[in-house]
mmCIF file of C-alpha atoms and ligand atoms in Angstrom:
data_model
loop_
_atom_site.group_PDB
_atom_site.id
_atom_site.type_symbol
_atom_site.label_atom_id
_atom_site.label_comp_id
_atom_site.label_asym_id
_atom_site.label_seq_id
_atom_site.Cartn_x
_atom_site.Cartn_y
_atom_site.Cartn_z
ATOM 1 C CA UNK G 2 172.706 -151.487 23.635
ATOM 2 C CA UNK G 3 172.632 -148.292 25.652
ATOM 3 C CA UNK G 4 175.200 -148.061 28.392
ATOM 4 C CA UNK G 5 175.356 -145.271 30.922
ATOM 5 C CA UNK G 6 177.906 -145.095 33.681
ATOM 6 C CA UNK G 7 176.616 -144.549 37.151
ATOM 7 C CA UNK G 8 178.522 -141.291 37.377
ATOM 8 C CA UNK G 9 175.956 -139.979 34.941
ATOM 9 C CA UNK G 10 173.103 -141.277 37.032
ATOM 10 C CA UNK G 11 172.886 -141.683 40.797
ATOM 11 C CA UNK G 12 175.248 -144.326 42.027
ATOM 12 C CA UNK G 13 173.814 -147.356 43.745
ATOM 13 C CA UNK G 14 176.148 -146.719 46.659
ATOM 14 C CA UNK G 15 174.804 -143.197 47.108
ATOM 15 C CA UNK G 16 171.405 -144.722 47.149
ATOM 16 C CA UNK G 17 172.364 -147.428 49.621
ATOM 17 C CA UNK G 18 174.052 -145.010 52.015
ATOM 18 C CA UNK G 19 171.041 -142.753 51.845
ATOM 19 C CA UNK G 20 168.897 -145.778 52.656
ATOM 20 C CA UNK G 21 171.033 -146.673 55.675
ATOM 21 C CA UNK G 22 170.835 -143.100 56.878
ATOM 22 C CA UNK G 23 167.071 -143.177 56.641
ATOM 23 C CA UNK G 24 166.970 -146.531 58.402
ATOM 24 C CA UNK G 25 169.025 -145.103 61.247
ATOM 25 C CA UNK G 26 166.614 -142.229 61.431
ATOM 26 C CA UNK G 27 163.787 -144.737 61.554
ATOM 27 C CA UNK G 28 161.873 -143.012 58.837
ATOM 28 C CA UNK G 29 162.119 -145.434 55.947
ATOM 29 C CA UNK G 30 158.964 -147.239 55.005
ATOM 30 C CA UNK G 31 159.189 -150.801 53.802
ATOM 31 C CA UNK G 32 159.497 -151.080 50.089
ATOM 32 C CA UNK G 33 160.394 -147.447 49.628
ATOM 33 C CA UNK G 34 162.243 -146.914 46.401
ATOM 34 C CA UNK G 35 164.994 -144.454 46.579
ATOM 35 C CA UNK G 36 167.150 -144.117 43.589
ATOM 36 C CA UNK G 37 166.541 -141.153 41.355
ATOM 37 C CA UNK G 38 168.198 -141.145 37.984
ATOM 38 C CA UNK G 39 168.775 -137.427 37.842
ATOM 39 C CA UNK G 40 171.273 -137.237 40.665
ATOM 40 C CA UNK G 41 168.984 -135.955 43.361
ATOM 41 C CA UNK G 42 167.742 -138.372 45.987
ATOM 42 C CA UNK G 43 164.034 -137.742 46.167
ATOM 43 C CA UNK G 44 161.913 -137.441 49.224
ATOM 44 C CA UNK G 45 161.607 -141.120 49.904
ATOM 45 C CA UNK G 46 160.756 -140.816 53.553
ATOM 46 C CA UNK G 47 157.060 -140.494 52.930
ATOM 47 C CA UNK G 48 157.057 -143.002 50.146
ATOM 48 C CA UNK G 49 155.824 -146.493 49.576
ATOM 49 C CA UNK G 50 155.991 -147.720 46.051
ATOM 50 C CA UNK G 51 152.669 -149.086 45.048
ATOM 51 C CA UNK G 52 153.287 -151.436 42.179
ATOM 52 C CA UNK G 53 149.690 -151.893 41.166
ATOM 53 C CA UNK G 54 148.284 -148.401 41.049
ATOM 54 C CA UNK G 55 149.931 -145.389 39.507
ATOM 55 C CA UNK G 56 153.075 -144.409 41.255
ATOM 56 C CA UNK G 57 151.605 -143.006 44.422
ATOM 57 C CA UNK G 58 155.024 -141.949 45.629
ATOM 58 C CA UNK G 59 155.219 -138.903 43.455
ATOM 59 C CA UNK G 60 158.634 -140.084 42.287
ATOM 60 C CA UNK G 61 158.600 -140.395 38.560
ATOM 61 C CA UNK G 62 160.556 -143.388 37.346
ATOM 62 C CA UNK G 63 163.422 -142.144 35.256
ATOM 63 C CA UNK G 64 165.743 -143.357 32.560
ATOM 64 C CA UNK G 65 168.400 -141.686 30.473
ATOM 65 C CA UNK G 66 166.472 -142.155 27.212
ATOM 66 C CA UNK G 67 162.983 -142.860 25.902
ATOM 67 C CA UNK G 68 164.071 -145.629 23.543
ATOM 68 C CA UNK G 69 166.577 -148.423 23.130
ATOM 69 C CA UNK G 70 169.422 -148.170 20.595
ATOM 70 C CA UNK G 71 167.074 -149.409 17.848
ATOM 71 C CA UNK G 72 164.651 -146.570 18.566
ATOM 72 C CA UNK G 73 162.101 -148.842 20.256
ATOM 73 C CA UNK G 74 160.216 -147.040 23.043
ATOM 74 C CA UNK G 75 160.771 -148.087 26.639
ATOM 75 C CA UNK G 76 157.938 -149.938 28.284
ATOM 76 C CA UNK G 77 156.270 -148.041 31.104
ATOM 77 C CA UNK G 78 157.238 -148.625 34.712
ATOM 78 C CA UNK G 79 153.685 -149.840 35.258
ATOM 79 C CA UNK G 80 153.953 -152.484 32.520
ATOM 80 C CA UNK G 81 157.333 -153.713 33.704
ATOM 81 C CA UNK G 82 156.219 -154.046 37.320
ATOM 82 C CA UNK G 83 152.746 -155.488 36.693
ATOM 83 C CA UNK G 84 153.219 -158.080 33.954
ATOM 84 C CA UNK G 85 155.713 -160.647 35.194
ATOM 85 C CA UNK G 86 156.791 -164.240 35.088
ATOM 86 C CA UNK G 87 157.727 -165.425 38.561
ATOM 87 C CA UNK G 88 156.369 -168.929 39.112
ATOM 88 C CA UNK G 89 157.405 -169.037 42.778
ATOM 89 C CA UNK G 90 154.560 -166.560 43.326
ATOM 90 C CA UNK G 91 152.063 -167.512 40.624
ATOM 91 C CA UNK G 92 151.849 -168.467 36.961
ATOM 92 C CA UNK G 93 149.365 -165.613 36.434
ATOM 93 C CA UNK G 94 151.451 -162.774 34.981
ATOM 94 C CA UNK G 95 149.043 -160.107 36.141
ATOM 95 C CA UNK G 96 148.919 -161.385 39.727
ATOM 96 C CA UNK G 97 152.652 -161.649 40.482
ATOM 97 C CA UNK G 98 152.933 -158.018 41.600
ATOM 98 C CA UNK G 99 149.961 -158.357 43.945
ATOM 99 C CA UNK G 100 151.239 -161.549 45.582
ATOM 100 C CA UNK G 101 154.844 -160.328 45.758
ATOM 101 C CA UNK G 102 154.035 -156.984 47.335
ATOM 102 C CA UNK G 103 156.007 -156.529 50.531
ATOM 103 C CA UNK G 104 158.033 -159.720 50.083
ATOM 104 C CA UNK G 105 161.135 -159.179 52.271
ATOM 105 C CA UNK G 106 164.324 -158.821 50.220
ATOM 106 C CA UNK G 107 166.577 -157.247 52.858
ATOM 107 C CA UNK G 108 168.735 -158.455 54.490
ATOM 108 C CA UNK G 109 169.876 -160.770 51.701
ATOM 109 C CA UNK G 110 172.873 -162.960 51.020
ATOM 110 C CA UNK G 111 174.279 -164.367 47.808
ATOM 111 C CA UNK G 112 176.711 -167.216 48.345
ATOM 112 C CA UNK G 113 179.282 -167.392 45.550
ATOM 113 C CA UNK G 114 181.433 -170.514 45.497
ATOM 114 C CA UNK G 115 182.205 -173.797 43.798
ATOM 115 C CA UNK G 116 185.294 -173.910 41.590
ATOM 116 C CA UNK G 117 186.689 -170.514 42.596
ATOM 117 C CA UNK G 118 189.798 -169.334 44.426
ATOM 118 C CA UNK G 119 187.970 -166.788 46.606
ATOM 119 C CA UNK G 120 184.516 -167.971 47.633
ATOM 120 C CA UNK G 121 182.534 -165.134 49.163
ATOM 121 C CA UNK G 122 179.110 -164.499 50.635
ATOM 122 C CA UNK G 123 177.850 -161.146 49.398
ATOM 123 C CA UNK G 124 175.496 -158.997 51.437
ATOM 124 C CA UNK G 125 173.579 -156.069 49.990
ATOM 125 C CA UNK G 126 176.320 -153.884 51.455
ATOM 126 C CA UNK G 127 178.914 -155.748 49.403
ATOM 127 C CA UNK G 128 177.052 -154.892 46.217
ATOM 128 C CA UNK G 129 177.644 -151.204 47.011
ATOM 129 C CA UNK G 130 181.163 -151.573 45.767
ATOM 130 C CA UNK G 131 180.131 -152.283 42.202
ATOM 131 C CA UNK G 132 179.660 -149.375 39.877
ATOM 132 C CA UNK G 133 176.021 -149.387 38.801
ATOM 133 C CA UNK G 134 175.247 -148.660 35.145
ATOM 134 C CA UNK G 135 171.994 -148.242 33.285
ATOM 135 C CA UNK G 136 171.436 -150.819 30.541
ATOM 136 C CA UNK G 137 168.444 -150.414 28.261
ATOM 137 C CA UNK G 138 167.715 -153.937 27.023
ATOM 138 C CA UNK G 139 164.986 -155.756 25.151
ATOM 139 C CA UNK G 140 163.565 -158.676 27.159
ATOM 140 C CA UNK G 141 162.129 -161.430 24.962
ATOM 141 C CA UNK G 142 160.090 -164.086 26.760
ATOM 142 C CA UNK G 143 160.017 -167.542 25.175
ATOM 143 C CA UNK G 144 156.217 -167.155 25.203
ATOM 144 C CA UNK G 145 156.654 -164.513 22.449
ATOM 145 C CA UNK G 146 155.942 -161.299 24.342
ATOM 146 C CA UNK G 147 158.601 -158.690 24.949
ATOM 147 C CA UNK G 148 159.419 -155.400 26.638
ATOM 148 C CA UNK G 149 162.142 -152.741 26.580
ATOM 149 C CA UNK G 150 163.493 -152.208 30.097
ATOM 150 C CA UNK G 151 165.988 -149.705 31.526
ATOM 151 C CA UNK G 152 167.821 -151.896 34.037
ATOM 152 C CA UNK G 153 170.351 -150.753 36.629
ATOM 153 C CA UNK G 154 173.129 -153.190 37.364
ATOM 154 C CA UNK G 155 176.686 -154.318 36.755
ATOM 155 C CA UNK G 156 178.357 -156.949 34.585
ATOM 156 C CA UNK G 157 178.456 -160.438 36.081
ATOM 157 C CA UNK G 158 182.074 -160.544 34.886
ATOM 158 C CA UNK G 159 182.997 -158.038 37.598
ATOM 159 C CA UNK G 160 181.697 -160.310 40.329
ATOM 160 C CA UNK G 161 183.395 -163.328 38.743
ATOM 161 C CA UNK G 162 186.679 -161.424 38.657
ATOM 162 C CA UNK G 163 186.482 -161.054 42.445
ATOM 163 C CA UNK G 164 185.916 -164.736 43.162
ATOM 164 C CA UNK G 165 188.387 -165.923 40.477
ATOM 165 C CA UNK G 166 186.981 -168.989 38.697
ATOM 166 C CA UNK G 167 189.437 -171.899 38.529
ATOM 167 C CA UNK G 168 190.521 -173.284 35.176
ATOM 168 C CA UNK G 169 188.259 -176.342 35.634
ATOM 169 C CA UNK G 170 185.161 -174.142 35.901
ATOM 170 C CA UNK G 171 183.128 -174.472 32.722
ATOM 171 C CA UNK G 172 179.688 -173.244 33.764
ATOM 172 C CA UNK G 173 178.006 -170.843 36.172
ATOM 173 C CA UNK G 174 175.027 -172.182 38.085
ATOM 174 C CA UNK G 175 172.507 -169.751 39.620
ATOM 175 C CA UNK G 176 169.856 -170.525 42.203
ATOM 176 C CA UNK G 177 166.767 -168.544 43.315
ATOM 177 C CA UNK G 178 165.601 -168.362 46.921
ATOM 178 C CA UNK G 179 163.635 -171.440 48.045
ATOM 179 C CA UNK G 180 160.770 -170.217 50.234
ATOM 180 C CA UNK G 181 157.653 -172.402 50.065
ATOM 181 C CA UNK G 182 156.183 -170.684 53.130
ATOM 182 C CA UNK G 183 156.657 -167.153 51.837
ATOM 183 C CA UNK G 184 155.864 -167.644 48.149
ATOM 184 C CA UNK G 185 152.543 -169.297 47.268
ATOM 185 C CA UNK G 186 153.597 -170.714 43.889
ATOM 186 C CA UNK G 187 155.751 -173.497 45.346
ATOM 187 C CA UNK G 188 152.809 -175.348 46.823
ATOM 188 C CA UNK G 189 150.519 -174.557 43.893
ATOM 189 C CA UNK G 190 153.050 -175.906 41.389
ATOM 190 C CA UNK G 191 154.709 -178.774 43.280
ATOM 191 C CA UNK G 192 155.597 -180.647 40.077
ATOM 192 C CA UNK G 193 158.451 -178.245 39.265
ATOM 193 C CA UNK G 194 161.879 -179.211 40.558
ATOM 194 C CA UNK G 195 162.410 -176.274 42.883
ATOM 195 C CA UNK G 196 164.466 -174.225 43.523
ATOM 196 C CA UNK G 197 164.605 -172.332 40.220
ATOM 197 C CA UNK G 198 168.041 -172.973 38.747
ATOM 198 C CA UNK G 199 169.641 -171.546 35.618
ATOM 199 C CA UNK G 200 173.078 -171.663 34.062
ATOM 200 C CA UNK G 201 175.487 -170.158 31.569
ATOM 201 C CA UNK G 202 178.769 -171.260 30.095
ATOM 202 C CA UNK G 203 181.640 -169.309 31.653
ATOM 203 C CA UNK G 204 182.399 -167.524 28.372
ATOM 204 C CA UNK G 205 178.742 -166.463 28.080
ATOM 205 C CA UNK G 206 178.809 -165.305 31.691
ATOM 206 C CA UNK G 207 181.894 -163.199 30.991
ATOM 207 C CA UNK G 208 180.198 -161.357 28.103
ATOM 208 C CA UNK G 209 179.708 -157.704 28.992
ATOM 209 C CA UNK G 210 175.986 -157.820 28.165
ATOM 210 C CA UNK G 211 175.266 -160.319 30.963
ATOM 211 C CA UNK G 212 174.429 -158.272 34.027
ATOM 212 C CA UNK G 213 173.339 -158.659 37.605
ATOM 213 C CA UNK G 214 170.482 -156.173 37.892
ATOM 214 C CA UNK G 215 169.617 -154.384 41.115
ATOM 215 C CA UNK G 216 167.132 -151.864 39.802
ATOM 216 C CA UNK G 217 165.131 -150.515 36.893
ATOM 217 C CA UNK G 218 164.001 -147.054 35.834
ATOM 218 C CA UNK G 219 166.426 -145.669 38.405
ATOM 219 C CA UNK G 220 164.609 -147.406 41.257
ATOM 220 C CA UNK G 221 165.438 -150.370 43.415
ATOM 221 C CA UNK G 222 163.989 -153.612 41.982
ATOM 222 C CA UNK G 223 160.577 -154.587 43.302
ATOM 223 C CA UNK G 224 160.050 -158.208 44.414
ATOM 224 C CA UNK G 225 158.088 -159.109 41.271
ATOM 225 C CA UNK G 226 161.113 -158.224 39.108
ATOM 226 C CA UNK G 227 163.498 -160.372 41.164
ATOM 227 C CA UNK G 228 164.644 -158.109 43.996
ATOM 228 C CA UNK G 229 167.167 -157.583 45.344
ATOM 229 C CA UNK G 230 169.369 -159.019 42.600
ATOM 230 C CA UNK G 231 168.720 -161.019 39.409
ATOM 231 C CA UNK G 232 170.416 -161.879 36.146
ATOM 232 C CA UNK G 233 169.571 -160.190 32.852
ATOM 233 C CA UNK G 234 170.877 -161.963 29.736
ATOM 234 C CA UNK G 235 169.297 -159.987 26.900
ATOM 235 C CA UNK G 236 170.212 -162.244 23.964
ATOM 236 C CA UNK G 237 168.548 -165.306 25.523
ATOM 237 C CA UNK G 238 164.902 -166.069 26.224
ATOM 238 C CA UNK G 239 163.665 -164.457 29.428
ATOM 239 C CA UNK G 240 163.594 -167.637 31.507
ATOM 240 C CA UNK G 241 167.414 -167.624 31.567
ATOM 241 C CA UNK G 242 167.304 -164.287 33.450
ATOM 242 C CA UNK G 243 166.895 -165.838 36.883
ATOM 243 C CA UNK G 244 165.423 -163.743 39.694
ATOM 244 C CA UNK G 245 166.141 -163.243 43.407
ATOM 245 C CA UNK G 246 169.449 -165.089 43.391
ATOM 246 C CA UNK G 247 170.838 -166.589 46.615
ATOM 247 C CA UNK G 248 173.587 -168.820 45.234
ATOM 248 C CA UNK G 249 176.082 -168.685 42.370
ATOM 249 C CA UNK G 250 178.423 -171.631 41.822
ATOM 250 C CA UNK G 251 181.186 -172.224 39.311
ATOM 251 C CA UNK G 252 180.909 -175.849 38.194
ATOM 252 C CA UNK G 253 182.455 -178.207 35.645
ATOM 253 C CA UNK G 254 179.233 -179.766 34.336
ATOM 254 C CA UNK G 255 176.273 -178.180 32.576
ATOM 255 C CA UNK G 256 173.771 -177.221 35.285
ATOM 256 C CA UNK G 257 170.326 -178.740 34.905
ATOM 257 C CA UNK G 258 167.865 -175.883 35.068
ATOM 258 C CA UNK G 259 164.322 -176.088 36.382
ATOM 259 C CA UNK G 260 163.110 -175.690 32.812
ATOM 260 C CA UNK G 261 165.423 -178.380 31.424
ATOM 261 C CA UNK G 262 164.064 -180.724 34.075
ATOM 262 C CA UNK G 263 160.482 -179.799 33.146
ATOM 263 C CA UNK G 264 160.713 -179.828 29.311
ATOM 264 C CA UNK G 265 164.245 -180.136 27.889
ATOM 265 C CA UNK G 266 163.115 -179.986 24.249
ATOM 266 C CA UNK G 267 161.128 -176.791 24.840
ATOM 267 C CA UNK G 268 163.281 -174.811 27.276
ATOM 268 C CA UNK G 269 166.834 -176.018 26.928
ATOM 269 C CA UNK G 270 170.169 -174.731 28.105
ATOM 270 C CA UNK G 271 171.121 -172.522 25.134
ATOM 271 C CA UNK G 272 167.805 -170.731 24.595
ATOM 272 C CA UNK G 273 169.235 -167.994 22.393
ATOM 273 C CA UNK G 274 166.547 -165.766 20.904
ATOM 274 C CA UNK G 275 166.203 -167.086 17.362
ATOM 275 C CA UNK G 276 163.351 -166.258 14.961
ATOM 276 C CA UNK G 277 164.270 -169.269 12.792
ATOM 277 C CA UNK G 278 163.834 -171.952 15.440
ATOM 278 C CA UNK G 279 160.247 -172.331 16.502
ATOM 279 C CA UNK G 280 159.126 -173.512 19.866
ATOM 280 C CA UNK G 281 157.567 -176.980 19.390
ATOM 281 C CA UNK G 282 154.175 -175.438 20.115
ATOM 282 C CA UNK G 283 154.403 -171.943 18.568
ATOM 283 C CA UNK G 284 156.313 -169.739 16.148
ATOM 284 C CA UNK G 285 159.204 -167.609 17.372
ATOM 285 C CA UNK G 286 159.306 -165.503 14.182
ATOM 286 C CA UNK G 287 157.457 -162.589 15.768
ATOM 287 C CA UNK G 288 156.536 -161.259 19.164
ATOM 288 C CA UNK G 289 154.012 -159.053 20.928
ATOM 289 C CA UNK G 290 155.627 -155.950 22.396
ATOM 290 C CA UNK G 291 153.676 -155.253 25.576
ATOM 291 C CA UNK G 292 151.886 -151.911 25.267
ATOM 292 C CA UNK G 293 151.783 -151.990 21.467
ATOM 293 C CA UNK G 294 149.235 -153.186 18.939
ATOM 294 C CA UNK G 295 150.092 -155.877 16.450
ATOM 295 C CA UNK G 296 153.296 -157.880 16.395
ATOM 296 C CA UNK G 297 156.896 -157.104 15.672
ATOM 297 C CA UNK G 298 159.509 -159.340 14.061
ATOM 298 C CA UNK G 299 161.851 -161.197 16.353
ATOM 299 C CA UNK G 300 165.534 -160.434 15.739
ATOM 300 C CA UNK G 301 168.392 -162.957 15.865
ATOM 301 C CA UNK G 302 169.966 -162.941 19.333
ATOM 302 C CA UNK G 303 167.276 -160.369 20.192
ATOM 303 C CA UNK G 304 169.295 -157.738 18.306
ATOM 304 C CA UNK G 305 172.629 -158.388 20.069
ATOM 305 C CA UNK G 306 174.172 -160.505 17.311
ATOM 306 C CA UNK G 307 177.226 -158.297 16.960
ATOM 307 C CA UNK G 308 178.095 -158.695 20.634
ATOM 308 C CA UNK G 309 177.405 -162.411 21.084
ATOM 309 C CA UNK G 310 177.382 -164.331 17.774
ATOM 310 C CA UNK G 311 181.071 -165.233 18.224
ATOM 311 C CA UNK G 312 180.149 -167.261 21.313
ATOM 312 C CA UNK G 313 178.294 -169.709 19.070
ATOM 313 C CA UNK G 314 180.680 -169.959 16.113
ATOM 314 C CA UNK G 315 180.604 -173.499 14.763
ATOM 315 C CA UNK G 316 177.432 -174.370 16.665
ATOM 316 C CA UNK G 317 174.361 -175.494 14.736
ATOM 317 C CA UNK G 318 171.982 -172.674 15.592
ATOM 318 C CA UNK G 319 169.067 -174.663 14.205
ATOM 319 C CA UNK G 320 169.341 -176.780 17.360
ATOM 320 C CA UNK G 321 168.664 -174.225 20.046
ATOM 321 C CA UNK G 322 167.762 -176.413 23.012
HETATM 322 N N1 MTE C 655 163.206 -167.415 39.898
HETATM 323 C C1 MTE C 655 162.571 -167.141 38.755
HETATM 324 N N2 MTE C 655 163.201 -166.401 37.811
HETATM 325 C C2 MTE C 655 162.570 -166.124 36.653
HETATM 326 C C3 MTE C 655 161.262 -166.623 36.385
HETATM 327 C C4 MTE C 655 160.623 -167.393 37.406
HETATM 328 O O1 MTE C 655 159.487 -167.862 37.273
HETATM 329 N N3 MTE C 655 161.312 -167.619 38.575
HETATM 330 N N4 MTE C 655 160.658 -166.369 35.177
HETATM 331 C C5 MTE C 655 161.553 -166.068 34.046
HETATM 332 C C6 MTE C 655 160.847 -165.640 32.856
HETATM 333 S S1 MTE C 655 160.014 -166.841 31.990
HETATM 334 C C7 MTE C 655 160.909 -164.347 32.383
HETATM 335 S S2 MTE C 655 160.230 -163.932 30.876
HETATM 336 C C8 MTE C 655 161.542 -163.272 33.178
HETATM 337 C C9 MTE C 655 160.561 -162.155 33.404
HETATM 338 O O2 MTE C 655 161.156 -161.081 34.093
HETATM 339 P P1 MTE C 655 160.258 -159.824 34.510
HETATM 340 O O3 MTE C 655 159.041 -160.341 35.222
HETATM 341 O O4 MTE C 655 161.137 -158.998 35.395
HETATM 342 O O5 MTE C 655 159.884 -159.120 33.234
HETATM 343 O O6 MTE C 655 162.024 -163.745 34.455
HETATM 344 C C10 MTE C 655 162.612 -165.031 34.432
HETATM 345 N N5 MTE C 655 163.193 -165.332 35.717
HETATM 346 MO MO1 MO C 656 159.583 -165.979 29.959
#
């Protein structure tokens, strides 16, 4: 994976303080995206990010490289922000951005608790303290499409270190905001067991690849990508990377995710990217990289085998759910 320290980009805290300054001045437009990857805050005052059209802001999305560490080209900002899975809004991947536009993601609180010594409710301000890095990761959806995305974020392990999991804690349970009035997908898809819940084992959660993302392409996350803060777990199918988190609990039993409740034999807890274990209804041997023609072969653990295979030593990888 590509890792860049925030000192080489613009730090999230610089960006947040700049945002507060603009707020005080009363000149920030809702949804303005502020973070420039080249170290110079851009002229955001006149800017509204328009996720559907070309970037009308005049700010070009930026990343530290054009490819991931395997030489695969980054997906465009337009692709990443206009082709989404976010069932709380809609199951139509090309409509999420439209329906999510302007969804309020500030102020925001993430309650971190359960089996920890220091439970804490984090505000957006509290996230300033974490050093933001760029992580260029492949995202592989269980539906067999994929993208390469330059996320901004910080390792989940750093947040866990602050709250201090107790010895009895075996799993981390994440929960997305529950907002049936504000997000149309709840009422359209009432058969799902909302809110969206996901989970990791504590040792998986401590792996350096597992990040809490706050931005992409040097910009603040847009609502369709899970603003203001979401998980990215690049070696697992995309549904594990839960969006718009409001609650994180350390627990002693395996959390039951929304997808486990819906179809445990199709979207189980482990969900490691694995070309050798097919989905009951389709092959996982290859995938469609958004923006490219043809298909590309799926790689074990989505190409992060070296970093994560040890987490599954002794496990039968043929049983992936
Ligand atoms: N709360 C929530 N998180 C979610 C989803 C969702 O529907 N709701 N979809 C998941 C799926 S299936 C994928 S592939 C990724 C897609 O992330 P992206 O839209 O930012 O590419 O988000 C995941 N996180
Ligand atoms: Mo997905």
